[in-house]
PDB file of C-alpha atoms and ligand atoms in Angstrom:
ATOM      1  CA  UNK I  13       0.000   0.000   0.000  1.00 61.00           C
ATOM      2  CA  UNK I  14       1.698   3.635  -0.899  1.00 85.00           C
ATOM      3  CA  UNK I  15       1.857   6.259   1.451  1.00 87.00           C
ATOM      4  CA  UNK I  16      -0.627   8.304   0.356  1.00 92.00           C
ATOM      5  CA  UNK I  17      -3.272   5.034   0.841  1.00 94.00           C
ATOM      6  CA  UNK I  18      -1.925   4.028   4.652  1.00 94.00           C
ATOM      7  CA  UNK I  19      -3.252   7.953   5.778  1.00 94.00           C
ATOM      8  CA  UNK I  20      -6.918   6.386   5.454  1.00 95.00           C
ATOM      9  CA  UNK I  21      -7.747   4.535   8.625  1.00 94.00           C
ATOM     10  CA  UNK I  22     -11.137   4.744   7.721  1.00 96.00           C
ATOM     11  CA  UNK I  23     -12.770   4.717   3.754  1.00 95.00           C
ATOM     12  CA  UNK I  24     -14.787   7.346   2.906  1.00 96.00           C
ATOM     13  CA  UNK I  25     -17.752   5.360   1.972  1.00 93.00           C
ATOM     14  CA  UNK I  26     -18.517   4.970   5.826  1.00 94.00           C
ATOM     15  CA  UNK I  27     -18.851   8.918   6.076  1.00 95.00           C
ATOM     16  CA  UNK I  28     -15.321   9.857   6.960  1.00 97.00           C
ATOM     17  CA  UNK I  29     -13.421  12.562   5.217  1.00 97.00           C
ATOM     18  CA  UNK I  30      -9.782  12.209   3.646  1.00 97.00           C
ATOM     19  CA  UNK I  31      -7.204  12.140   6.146  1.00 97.00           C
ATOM     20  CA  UNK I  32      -6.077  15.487   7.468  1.00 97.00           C
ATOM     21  CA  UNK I  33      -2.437  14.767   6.185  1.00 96.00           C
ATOM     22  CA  UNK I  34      -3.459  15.015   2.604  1.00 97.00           C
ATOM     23  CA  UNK I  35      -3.760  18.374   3.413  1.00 98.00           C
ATOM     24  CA  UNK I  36      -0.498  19.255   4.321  1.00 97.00           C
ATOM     25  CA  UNK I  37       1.553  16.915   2.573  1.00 96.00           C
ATOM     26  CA  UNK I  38       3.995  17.686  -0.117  1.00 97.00           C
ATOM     27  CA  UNK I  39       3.367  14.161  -2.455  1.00 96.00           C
ATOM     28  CA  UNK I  40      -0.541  14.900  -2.325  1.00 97.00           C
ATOM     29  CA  UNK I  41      -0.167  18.533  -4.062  1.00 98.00           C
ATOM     30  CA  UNK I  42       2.802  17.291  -6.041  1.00 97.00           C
ATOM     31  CA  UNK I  43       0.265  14.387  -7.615  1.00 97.00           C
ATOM     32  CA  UNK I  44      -3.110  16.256  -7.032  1.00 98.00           C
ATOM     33  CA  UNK I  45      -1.140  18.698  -9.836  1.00 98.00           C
ATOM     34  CA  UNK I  46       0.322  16.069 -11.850  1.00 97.00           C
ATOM     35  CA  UNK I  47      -3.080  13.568 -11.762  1.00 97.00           C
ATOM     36  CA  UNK I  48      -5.959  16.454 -11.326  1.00 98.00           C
ATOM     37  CA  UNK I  49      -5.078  20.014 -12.283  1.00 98.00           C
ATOM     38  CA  UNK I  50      -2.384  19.777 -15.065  1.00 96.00           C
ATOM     39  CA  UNK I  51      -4.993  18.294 -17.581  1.00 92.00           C
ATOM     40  CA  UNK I  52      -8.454  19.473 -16.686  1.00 97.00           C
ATOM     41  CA  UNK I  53     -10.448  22.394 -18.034  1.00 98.00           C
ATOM     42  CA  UNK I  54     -10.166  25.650 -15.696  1.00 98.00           C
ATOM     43  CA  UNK I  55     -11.803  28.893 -15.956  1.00 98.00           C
ATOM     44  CA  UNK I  56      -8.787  31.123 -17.502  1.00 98.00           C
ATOM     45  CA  UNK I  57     -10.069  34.266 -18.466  1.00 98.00           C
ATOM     46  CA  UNK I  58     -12.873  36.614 -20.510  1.00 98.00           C
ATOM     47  CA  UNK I  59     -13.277  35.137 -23.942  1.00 98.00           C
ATOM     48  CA  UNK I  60     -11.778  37.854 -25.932  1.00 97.00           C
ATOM     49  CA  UNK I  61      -8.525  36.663 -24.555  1.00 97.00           C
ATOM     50  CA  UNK I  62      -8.698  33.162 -25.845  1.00 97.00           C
ATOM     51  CA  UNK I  63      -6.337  33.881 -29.347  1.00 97.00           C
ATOM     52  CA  UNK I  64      -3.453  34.759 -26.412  1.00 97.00           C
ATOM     53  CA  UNK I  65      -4.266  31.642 -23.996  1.00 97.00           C
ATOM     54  CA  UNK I  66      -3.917  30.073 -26.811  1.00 97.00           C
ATOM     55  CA  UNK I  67      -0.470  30.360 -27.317  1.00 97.00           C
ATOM     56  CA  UNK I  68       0.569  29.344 -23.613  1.00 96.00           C
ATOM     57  CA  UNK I  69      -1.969  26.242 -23.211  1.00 97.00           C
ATOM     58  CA  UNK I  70      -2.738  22.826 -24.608  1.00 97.00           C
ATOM     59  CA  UNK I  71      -6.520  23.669 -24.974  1.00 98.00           C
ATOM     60  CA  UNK I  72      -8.907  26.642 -24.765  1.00 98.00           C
ATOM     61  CA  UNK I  73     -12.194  26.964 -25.680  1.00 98.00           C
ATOM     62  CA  UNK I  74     -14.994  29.863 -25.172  1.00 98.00           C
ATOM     63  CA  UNK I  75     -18.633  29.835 -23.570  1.00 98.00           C
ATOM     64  CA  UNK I  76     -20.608  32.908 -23.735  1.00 98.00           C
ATOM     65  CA  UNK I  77     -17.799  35.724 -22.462  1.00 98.00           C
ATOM     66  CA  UNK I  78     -15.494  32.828 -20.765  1.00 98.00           C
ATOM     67  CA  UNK I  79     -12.787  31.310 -21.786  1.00 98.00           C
ATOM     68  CA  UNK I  80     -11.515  27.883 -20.261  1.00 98.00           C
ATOM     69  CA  UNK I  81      -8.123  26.266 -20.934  1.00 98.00           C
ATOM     70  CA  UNK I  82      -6.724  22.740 -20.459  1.00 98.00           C
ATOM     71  CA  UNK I  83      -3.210  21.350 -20.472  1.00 97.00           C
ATOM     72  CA  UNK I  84      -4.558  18.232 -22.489  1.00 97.00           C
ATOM     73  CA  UNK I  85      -4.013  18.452 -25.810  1.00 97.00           C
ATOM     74  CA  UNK I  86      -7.246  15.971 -26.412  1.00 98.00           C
ATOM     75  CA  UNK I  87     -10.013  17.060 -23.699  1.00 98.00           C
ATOM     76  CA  UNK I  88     -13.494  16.261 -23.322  1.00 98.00           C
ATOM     77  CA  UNK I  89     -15.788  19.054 -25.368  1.00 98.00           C
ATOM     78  CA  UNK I  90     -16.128  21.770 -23.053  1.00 98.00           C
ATOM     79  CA  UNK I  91     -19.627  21.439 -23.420  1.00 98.00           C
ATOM     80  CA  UNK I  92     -19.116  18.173 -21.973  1.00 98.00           C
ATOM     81  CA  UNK I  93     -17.399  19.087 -19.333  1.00 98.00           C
ATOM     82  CA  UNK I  94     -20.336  22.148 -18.314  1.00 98.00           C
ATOM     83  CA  UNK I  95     -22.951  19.247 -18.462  1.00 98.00           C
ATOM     84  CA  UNK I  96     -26.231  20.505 -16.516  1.00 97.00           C
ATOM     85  CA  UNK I  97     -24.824  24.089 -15.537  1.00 98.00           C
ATOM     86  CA  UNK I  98     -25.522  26.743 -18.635  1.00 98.00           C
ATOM     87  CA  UNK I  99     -29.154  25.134 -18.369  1.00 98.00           C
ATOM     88  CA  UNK I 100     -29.623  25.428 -14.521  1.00 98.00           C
ATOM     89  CA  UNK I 101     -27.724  29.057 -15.115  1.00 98.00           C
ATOM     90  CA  UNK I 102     -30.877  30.146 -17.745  1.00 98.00           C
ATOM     91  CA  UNK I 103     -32.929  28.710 -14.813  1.00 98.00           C
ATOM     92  CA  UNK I 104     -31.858  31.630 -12.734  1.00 98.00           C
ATOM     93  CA  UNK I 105     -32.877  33.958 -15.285  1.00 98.00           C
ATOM     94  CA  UNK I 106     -29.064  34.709 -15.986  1.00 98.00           C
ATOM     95  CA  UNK I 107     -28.602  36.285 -19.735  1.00 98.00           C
ATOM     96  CA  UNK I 108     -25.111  35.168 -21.122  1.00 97.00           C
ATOM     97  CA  UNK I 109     -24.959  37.725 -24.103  1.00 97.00           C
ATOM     98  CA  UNK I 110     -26.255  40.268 -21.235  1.00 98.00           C
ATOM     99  CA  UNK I 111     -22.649  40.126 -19.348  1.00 98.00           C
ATOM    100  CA  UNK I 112     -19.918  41.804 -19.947  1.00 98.00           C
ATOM    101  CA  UNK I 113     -16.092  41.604 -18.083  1.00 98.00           C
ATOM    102  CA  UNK I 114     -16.030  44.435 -15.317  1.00 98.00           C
ATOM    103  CA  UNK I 115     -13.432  43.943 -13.227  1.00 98.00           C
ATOM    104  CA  UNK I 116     -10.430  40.884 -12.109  1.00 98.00           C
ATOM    105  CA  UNK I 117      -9.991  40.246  -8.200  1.00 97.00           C
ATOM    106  CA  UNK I 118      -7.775  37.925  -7.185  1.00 98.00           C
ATOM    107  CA  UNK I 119      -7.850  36.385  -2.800  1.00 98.00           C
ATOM    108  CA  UNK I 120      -4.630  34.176  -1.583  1.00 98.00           C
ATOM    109  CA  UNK I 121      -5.493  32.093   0.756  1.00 98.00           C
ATOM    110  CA  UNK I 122      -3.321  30.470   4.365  1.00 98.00           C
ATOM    111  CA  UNK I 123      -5.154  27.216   3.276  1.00 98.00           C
ATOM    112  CA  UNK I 124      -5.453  23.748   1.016  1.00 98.00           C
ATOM    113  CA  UNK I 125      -6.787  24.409  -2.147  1.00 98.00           C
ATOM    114  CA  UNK I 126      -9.122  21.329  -1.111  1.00 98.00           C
ATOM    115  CA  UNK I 127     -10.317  23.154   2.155  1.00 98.00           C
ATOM    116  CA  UNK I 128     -10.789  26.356   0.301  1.00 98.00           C
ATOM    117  CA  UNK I 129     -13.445  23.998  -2.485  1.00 98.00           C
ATOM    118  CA  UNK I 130     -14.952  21.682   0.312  1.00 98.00           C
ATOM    119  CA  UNK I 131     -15.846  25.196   2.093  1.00 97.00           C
ATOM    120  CA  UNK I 132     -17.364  26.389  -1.471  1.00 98.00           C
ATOM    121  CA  UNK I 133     -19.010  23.134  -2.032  1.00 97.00           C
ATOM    122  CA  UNK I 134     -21.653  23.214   1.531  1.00 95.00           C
ATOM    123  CA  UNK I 135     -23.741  25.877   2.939  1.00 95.00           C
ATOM    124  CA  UNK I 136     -24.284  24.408   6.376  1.00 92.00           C
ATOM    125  CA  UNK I 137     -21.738  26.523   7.406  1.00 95.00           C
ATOM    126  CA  UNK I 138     -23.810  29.577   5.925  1.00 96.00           C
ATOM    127  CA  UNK I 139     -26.279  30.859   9.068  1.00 95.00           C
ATOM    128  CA  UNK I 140     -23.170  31.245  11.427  1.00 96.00           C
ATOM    129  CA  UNK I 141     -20.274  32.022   8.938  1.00 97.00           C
ATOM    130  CA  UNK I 142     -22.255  34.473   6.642  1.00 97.00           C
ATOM    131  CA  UNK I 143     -25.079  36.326   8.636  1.00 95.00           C
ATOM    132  CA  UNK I 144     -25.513  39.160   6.076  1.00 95.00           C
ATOM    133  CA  UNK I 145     -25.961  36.207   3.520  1.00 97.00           C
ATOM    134  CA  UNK I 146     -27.914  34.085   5.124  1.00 96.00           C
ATOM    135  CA  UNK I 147     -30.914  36.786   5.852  1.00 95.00           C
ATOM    136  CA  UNK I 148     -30.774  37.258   1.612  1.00 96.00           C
ATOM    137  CA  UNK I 149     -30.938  33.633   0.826  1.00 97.00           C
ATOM    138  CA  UNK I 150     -32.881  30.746   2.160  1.00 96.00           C
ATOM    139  CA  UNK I 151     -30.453  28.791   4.036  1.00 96.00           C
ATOM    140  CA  UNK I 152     -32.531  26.068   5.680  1.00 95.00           C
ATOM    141  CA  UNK I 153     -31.181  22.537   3.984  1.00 93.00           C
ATOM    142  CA  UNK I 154     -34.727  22.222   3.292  1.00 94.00           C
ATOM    143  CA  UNK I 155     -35.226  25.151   0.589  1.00 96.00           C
ATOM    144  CA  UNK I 156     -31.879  25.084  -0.653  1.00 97.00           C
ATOM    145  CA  UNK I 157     -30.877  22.512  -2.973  1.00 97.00           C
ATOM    146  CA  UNK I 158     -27.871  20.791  -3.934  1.00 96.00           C
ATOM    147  CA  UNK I 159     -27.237  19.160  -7.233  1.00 97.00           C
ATOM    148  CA  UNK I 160     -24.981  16.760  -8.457  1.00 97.00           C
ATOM    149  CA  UNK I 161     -23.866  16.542 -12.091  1.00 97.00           C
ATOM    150  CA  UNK I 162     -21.332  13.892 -13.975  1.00 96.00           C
ATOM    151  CA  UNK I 163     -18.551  17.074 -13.474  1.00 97.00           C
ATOM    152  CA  UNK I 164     -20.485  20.021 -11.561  1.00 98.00           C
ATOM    153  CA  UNK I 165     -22.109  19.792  -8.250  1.00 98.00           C
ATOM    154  CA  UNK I 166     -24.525  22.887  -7.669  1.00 98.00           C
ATOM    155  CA  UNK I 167     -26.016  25.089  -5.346  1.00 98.00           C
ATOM    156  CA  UNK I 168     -29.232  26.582  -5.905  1.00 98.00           C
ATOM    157  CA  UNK I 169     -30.493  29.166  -2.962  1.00 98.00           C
ATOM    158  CA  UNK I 170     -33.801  31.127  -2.806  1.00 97.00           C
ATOM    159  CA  UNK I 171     -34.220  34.465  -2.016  1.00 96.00           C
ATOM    160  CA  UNK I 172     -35.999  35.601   1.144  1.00 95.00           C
ATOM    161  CA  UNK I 173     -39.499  36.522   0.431  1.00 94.00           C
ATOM    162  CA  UNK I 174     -38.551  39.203   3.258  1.00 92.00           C
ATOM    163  CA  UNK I 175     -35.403  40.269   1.295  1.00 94.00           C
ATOM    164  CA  UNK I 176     -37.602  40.570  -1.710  1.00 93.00           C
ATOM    165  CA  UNK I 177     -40.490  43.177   0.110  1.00 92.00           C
ATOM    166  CA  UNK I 178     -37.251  45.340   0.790  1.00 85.00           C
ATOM    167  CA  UNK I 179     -38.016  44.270   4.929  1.00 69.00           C
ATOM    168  CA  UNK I 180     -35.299  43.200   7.033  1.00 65.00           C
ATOM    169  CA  UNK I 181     -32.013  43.632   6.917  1.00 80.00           C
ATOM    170  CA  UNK I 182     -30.464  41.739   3.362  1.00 89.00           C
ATOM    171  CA  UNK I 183     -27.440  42.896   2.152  1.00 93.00           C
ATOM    172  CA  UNK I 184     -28.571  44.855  -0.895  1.00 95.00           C
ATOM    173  CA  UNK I 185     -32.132  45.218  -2.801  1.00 94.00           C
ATOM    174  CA  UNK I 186     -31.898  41.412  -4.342  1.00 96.00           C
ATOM    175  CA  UNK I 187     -35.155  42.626  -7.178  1.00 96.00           C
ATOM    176  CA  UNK I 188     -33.977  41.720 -11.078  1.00 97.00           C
ATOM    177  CA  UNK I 189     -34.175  39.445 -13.872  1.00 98.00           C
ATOM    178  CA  UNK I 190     -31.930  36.952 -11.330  1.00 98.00           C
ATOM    179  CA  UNK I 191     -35.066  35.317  -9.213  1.00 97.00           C
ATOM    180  CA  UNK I 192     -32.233  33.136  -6.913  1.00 97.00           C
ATOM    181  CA  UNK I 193     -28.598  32.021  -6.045  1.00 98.00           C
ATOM    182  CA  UNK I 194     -26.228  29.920  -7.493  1.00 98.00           C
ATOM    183  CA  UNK I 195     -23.490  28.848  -6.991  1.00 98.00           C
ATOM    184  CA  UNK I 196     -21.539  26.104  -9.223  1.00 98.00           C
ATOM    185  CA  UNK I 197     -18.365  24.084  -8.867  1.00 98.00           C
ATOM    186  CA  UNK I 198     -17.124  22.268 -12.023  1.00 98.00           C
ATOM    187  CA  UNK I 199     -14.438  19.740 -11.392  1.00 98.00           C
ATOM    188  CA  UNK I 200     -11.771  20.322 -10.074  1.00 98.00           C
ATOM    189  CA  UNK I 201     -11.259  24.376  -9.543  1.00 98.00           C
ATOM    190  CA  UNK I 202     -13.539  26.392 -11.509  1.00 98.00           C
ATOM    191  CA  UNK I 203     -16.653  27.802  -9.717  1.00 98.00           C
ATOM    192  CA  UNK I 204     -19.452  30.296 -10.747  1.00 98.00           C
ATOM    193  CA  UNK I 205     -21.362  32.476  -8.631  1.00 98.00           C
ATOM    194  CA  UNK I 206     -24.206  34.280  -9.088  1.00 98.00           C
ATOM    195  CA  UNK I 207     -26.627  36.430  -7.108  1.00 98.00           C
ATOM    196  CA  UNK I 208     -30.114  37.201  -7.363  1.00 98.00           C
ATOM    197  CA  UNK I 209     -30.896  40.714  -8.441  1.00 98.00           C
ATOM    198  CA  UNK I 210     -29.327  41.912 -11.710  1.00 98.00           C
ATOM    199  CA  UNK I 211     -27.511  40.348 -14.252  1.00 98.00           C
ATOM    200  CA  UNK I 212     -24.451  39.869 -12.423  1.00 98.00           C
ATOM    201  CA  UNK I 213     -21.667  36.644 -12.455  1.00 98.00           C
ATOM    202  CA  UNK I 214     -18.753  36.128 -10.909  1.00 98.00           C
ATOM    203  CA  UNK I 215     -16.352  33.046 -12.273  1.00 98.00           C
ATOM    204  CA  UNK I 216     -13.082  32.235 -11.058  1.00 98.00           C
ATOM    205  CA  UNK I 217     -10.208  29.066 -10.620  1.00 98.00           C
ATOM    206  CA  UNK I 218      -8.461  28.274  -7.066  1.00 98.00           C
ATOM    207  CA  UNK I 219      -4.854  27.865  -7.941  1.00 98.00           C
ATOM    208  CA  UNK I 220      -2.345  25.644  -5.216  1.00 98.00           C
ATOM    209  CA  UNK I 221       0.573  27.892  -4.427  1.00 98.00           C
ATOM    210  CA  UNK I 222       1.490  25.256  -1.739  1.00 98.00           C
ATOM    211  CA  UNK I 223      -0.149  22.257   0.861  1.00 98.00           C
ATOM    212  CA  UNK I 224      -1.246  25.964   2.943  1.00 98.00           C
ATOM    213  CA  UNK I 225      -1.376  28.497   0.151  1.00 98.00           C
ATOM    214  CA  UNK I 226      -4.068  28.781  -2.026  1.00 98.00           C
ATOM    215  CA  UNK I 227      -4.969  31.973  -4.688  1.00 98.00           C
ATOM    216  CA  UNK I 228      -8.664  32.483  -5.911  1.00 98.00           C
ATOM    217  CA  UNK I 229      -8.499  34.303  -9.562  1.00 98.00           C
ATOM    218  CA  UNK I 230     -11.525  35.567 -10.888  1.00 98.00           C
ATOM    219  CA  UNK I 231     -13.306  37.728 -13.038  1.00 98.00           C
ATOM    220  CA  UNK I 232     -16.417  39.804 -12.529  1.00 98.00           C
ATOM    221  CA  UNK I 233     -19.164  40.052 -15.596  1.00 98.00           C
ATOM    222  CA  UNK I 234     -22.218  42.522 -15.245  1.00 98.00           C
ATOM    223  CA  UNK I 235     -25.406  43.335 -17.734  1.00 98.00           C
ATOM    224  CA  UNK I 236     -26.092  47.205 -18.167  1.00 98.00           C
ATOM    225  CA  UNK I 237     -29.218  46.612 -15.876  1.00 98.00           C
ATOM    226  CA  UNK I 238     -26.839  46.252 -12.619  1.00 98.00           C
ATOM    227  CA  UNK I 239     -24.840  49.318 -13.176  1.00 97.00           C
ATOM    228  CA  UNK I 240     -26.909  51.172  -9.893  1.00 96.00           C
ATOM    229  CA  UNK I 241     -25.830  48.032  -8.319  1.00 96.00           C
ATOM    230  CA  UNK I 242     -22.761  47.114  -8.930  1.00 98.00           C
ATOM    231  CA  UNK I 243     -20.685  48.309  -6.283  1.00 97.00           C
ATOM    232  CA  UNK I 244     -22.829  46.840  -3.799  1.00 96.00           C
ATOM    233  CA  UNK I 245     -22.940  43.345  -5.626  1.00 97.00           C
ATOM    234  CA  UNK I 246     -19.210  43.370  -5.553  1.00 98.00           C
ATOM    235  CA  UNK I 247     -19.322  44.266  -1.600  1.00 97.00           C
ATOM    236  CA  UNK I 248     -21.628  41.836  -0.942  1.00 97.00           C
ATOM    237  CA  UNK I 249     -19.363  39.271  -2.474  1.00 97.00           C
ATOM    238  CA  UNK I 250     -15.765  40.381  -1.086  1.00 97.00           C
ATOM    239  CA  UNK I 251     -17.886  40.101   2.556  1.00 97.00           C
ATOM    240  CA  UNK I 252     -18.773  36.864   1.875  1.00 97.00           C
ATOM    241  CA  UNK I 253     -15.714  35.661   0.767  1.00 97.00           C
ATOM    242  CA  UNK I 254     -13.701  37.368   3.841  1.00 97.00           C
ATOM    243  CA  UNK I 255     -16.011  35.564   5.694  1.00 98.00           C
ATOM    244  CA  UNK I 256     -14.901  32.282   4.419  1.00 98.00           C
ATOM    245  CA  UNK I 257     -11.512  33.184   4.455  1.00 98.00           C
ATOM    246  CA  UNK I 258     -11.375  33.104   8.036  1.00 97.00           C
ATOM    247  CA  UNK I 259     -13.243  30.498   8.321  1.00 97.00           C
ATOM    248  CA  UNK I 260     -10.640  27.802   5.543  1.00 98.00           C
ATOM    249  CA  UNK I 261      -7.706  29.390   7.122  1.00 98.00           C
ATOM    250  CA  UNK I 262      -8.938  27.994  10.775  1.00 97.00           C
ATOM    251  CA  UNK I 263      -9.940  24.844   9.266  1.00 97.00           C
ATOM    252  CA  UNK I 264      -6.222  24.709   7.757  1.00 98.00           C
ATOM    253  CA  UNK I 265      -4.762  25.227  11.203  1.00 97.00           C
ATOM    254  CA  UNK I 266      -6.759  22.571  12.527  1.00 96.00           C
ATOM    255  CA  UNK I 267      -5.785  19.952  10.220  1.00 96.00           C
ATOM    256  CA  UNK I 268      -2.392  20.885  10.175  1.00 95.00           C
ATOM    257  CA  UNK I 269      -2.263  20.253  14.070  1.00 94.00           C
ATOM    258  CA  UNK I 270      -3.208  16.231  12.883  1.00 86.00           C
ATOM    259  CA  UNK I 271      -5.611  16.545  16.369  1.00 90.00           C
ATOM    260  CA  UNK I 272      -8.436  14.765  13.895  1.00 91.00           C
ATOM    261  CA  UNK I 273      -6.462  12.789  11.474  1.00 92.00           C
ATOM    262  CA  UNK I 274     -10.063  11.642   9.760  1.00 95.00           C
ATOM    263  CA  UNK I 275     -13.340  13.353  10.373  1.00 95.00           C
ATOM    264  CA  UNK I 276     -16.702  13.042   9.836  1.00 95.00           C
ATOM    265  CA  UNK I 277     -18.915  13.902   6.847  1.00 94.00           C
ATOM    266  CA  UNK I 278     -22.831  15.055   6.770  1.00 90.00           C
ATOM    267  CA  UNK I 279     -24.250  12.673   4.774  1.00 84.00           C
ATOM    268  CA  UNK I 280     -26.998  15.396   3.295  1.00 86.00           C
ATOM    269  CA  UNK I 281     -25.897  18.703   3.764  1.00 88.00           C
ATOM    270  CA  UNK I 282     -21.992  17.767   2.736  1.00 93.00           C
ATOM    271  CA  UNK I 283     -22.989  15.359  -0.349  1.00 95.00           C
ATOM    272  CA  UNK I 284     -21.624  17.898  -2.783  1.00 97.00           C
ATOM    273  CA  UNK I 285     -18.277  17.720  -0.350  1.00 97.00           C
ATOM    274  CA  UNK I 286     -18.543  14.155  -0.156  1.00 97.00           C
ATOM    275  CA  UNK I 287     -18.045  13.698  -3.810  1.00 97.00           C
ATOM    276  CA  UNK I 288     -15.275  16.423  -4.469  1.00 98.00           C
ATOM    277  CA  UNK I 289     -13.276  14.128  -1.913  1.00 98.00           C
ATOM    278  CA  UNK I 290     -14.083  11.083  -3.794  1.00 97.00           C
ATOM    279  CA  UNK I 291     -12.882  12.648  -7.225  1.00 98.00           C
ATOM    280  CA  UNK I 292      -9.622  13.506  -5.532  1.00 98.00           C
ATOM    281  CA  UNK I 293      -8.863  10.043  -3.414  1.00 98.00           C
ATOM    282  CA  UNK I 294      -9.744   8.243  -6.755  1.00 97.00           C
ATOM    283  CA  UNK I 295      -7.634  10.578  -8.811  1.00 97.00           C
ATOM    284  CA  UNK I 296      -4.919  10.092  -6.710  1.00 97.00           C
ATOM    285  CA  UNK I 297      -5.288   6.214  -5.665  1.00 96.00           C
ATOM    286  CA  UNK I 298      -7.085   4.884  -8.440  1.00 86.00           C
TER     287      UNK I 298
HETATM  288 FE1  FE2 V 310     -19.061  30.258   2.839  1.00 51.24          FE
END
């Protein structure tokens, strides 16, 4: 049995997590790069910069104003690879050709890449972690639903009828063409976010600087509708994700002080977790 395999004292079909070393060891990142990252599809930029991506990748291909590149020379169609998303996207009432590139933000992160996704991937962290949030969208496992696709796994959040009537105390006025939340992770480090209100998107890739050091690279798209609103989408977002920031970089130092060397999973409200781990152990082990 290798290394990486003895770590598991427990499989993760019985509800366990990966071990906490395969967050903080060197041979995990060096073959979760190698195995997982090096050849998959990633969100790389707005599309108009696909002719110069070209030149430095394997791969790129274009989706609305995105462009996506891949160190394999021979991917899966991007289409493929998006599966179920651009249809539950439309779902939202999200207008591709409405978007247009606004603005790049990048966040480095004290934490595994894989903490920094597994925190993106659940929302029962949401009513304590993001309180602003959580009075705009409909936190309660039983409105908000999770869906798993062949490569996505996807979030889909309601808004607060008392967000809606302008009442309480959400975050910004939420009223658009954008009736809910979502929020989509395609395999294994692009994610898309977007917000209910107007047509607004965020997309970005979480790039492994080291076992603790993670960046977040992204690009913000907006329709002409959300200019009014803009600078309050993009607060509402940088809160959110400071709030999660905290929140990976603690789980980070908890792992690295191998006090838990396996935990637990939620078999519900972590399924979209549960399977990101899955991807990786079998990437890695399989
Ligand atoms: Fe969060």
């Amino acid at each position: 049995m290798s290394a990486l395999a003895a770590a598991f004292e427990h499989p993760l079909e019985d509800g366990w997590t990966l071990p906490a070393s395969w967050y903080a060891d060197r041979d995990v990142l060096d073959a979760e790069r190698r195995r997982i990252l090096a050849a998959s599809w990633q969100y790389a930029g707005p599309a108009e910069r696909a002719g110069a991506l070209a030149r430095r990748h394997a791969s790129v291909a274009t989706w609305g104003p995105f462009a996506f590149a891949s160190g394999d020379p021979d991917p899966e169609p991007l289409e493929t690879w998006l599966g179920d998303v651009p249809a539950l996207l439309a779902r939202s009432g999200l207008r591709l050709e409405a978007l247009s590139f606004h603005s790049h933000y990048e966040l480095e992160l004290a934490a595994n890449w894989k903490v920094a996704l597994e925190n993106y991937l659940e929302c029962y962290h949401c009513p304590v972690a993001h309180p602003g949030f959580s009075r705009l969208i409909d936190v309660d496992p039983d409105a908000y639903g999770l869906v798993l696709g062949p490569t996505s796994a996807s979030q889909i959040g309601p808004v607060r009828p008392s967000a809606l009537a302008g009442g309480g105390a959400a975050p910004y006025d939420p009223r658009g063409e954008i009736s809910q939340a979502q929020y989509h992770f395609l395999w294994p480090s692009t994610t898309i976010n977007v917000d209910p209100g107007p047509q607004n998107l965020s997309i970005e890739r979480w790039v492994p600087l080291g076992t603790a050091r993670t960046i977040e690279t992204g690009d913000y798209f907006f329709g002409a509708d959300a200019a009014d609103a803009i600078a309050e989408l993009i607060a509402f977002g940088s809160q959110v994700a400071a709030e999660d920031a905290a929140l990976v970089e603690s789980v980070q130092r908890g792992l690295e002080s191998g006090a838990v060397p396996q935990g637990r999973i939620l078999p519900e409200s972590e399924k979209l977790l549960a399977d990101f781990q899955r991807r990786v152990r079998d990437a890695l082990l399989g």
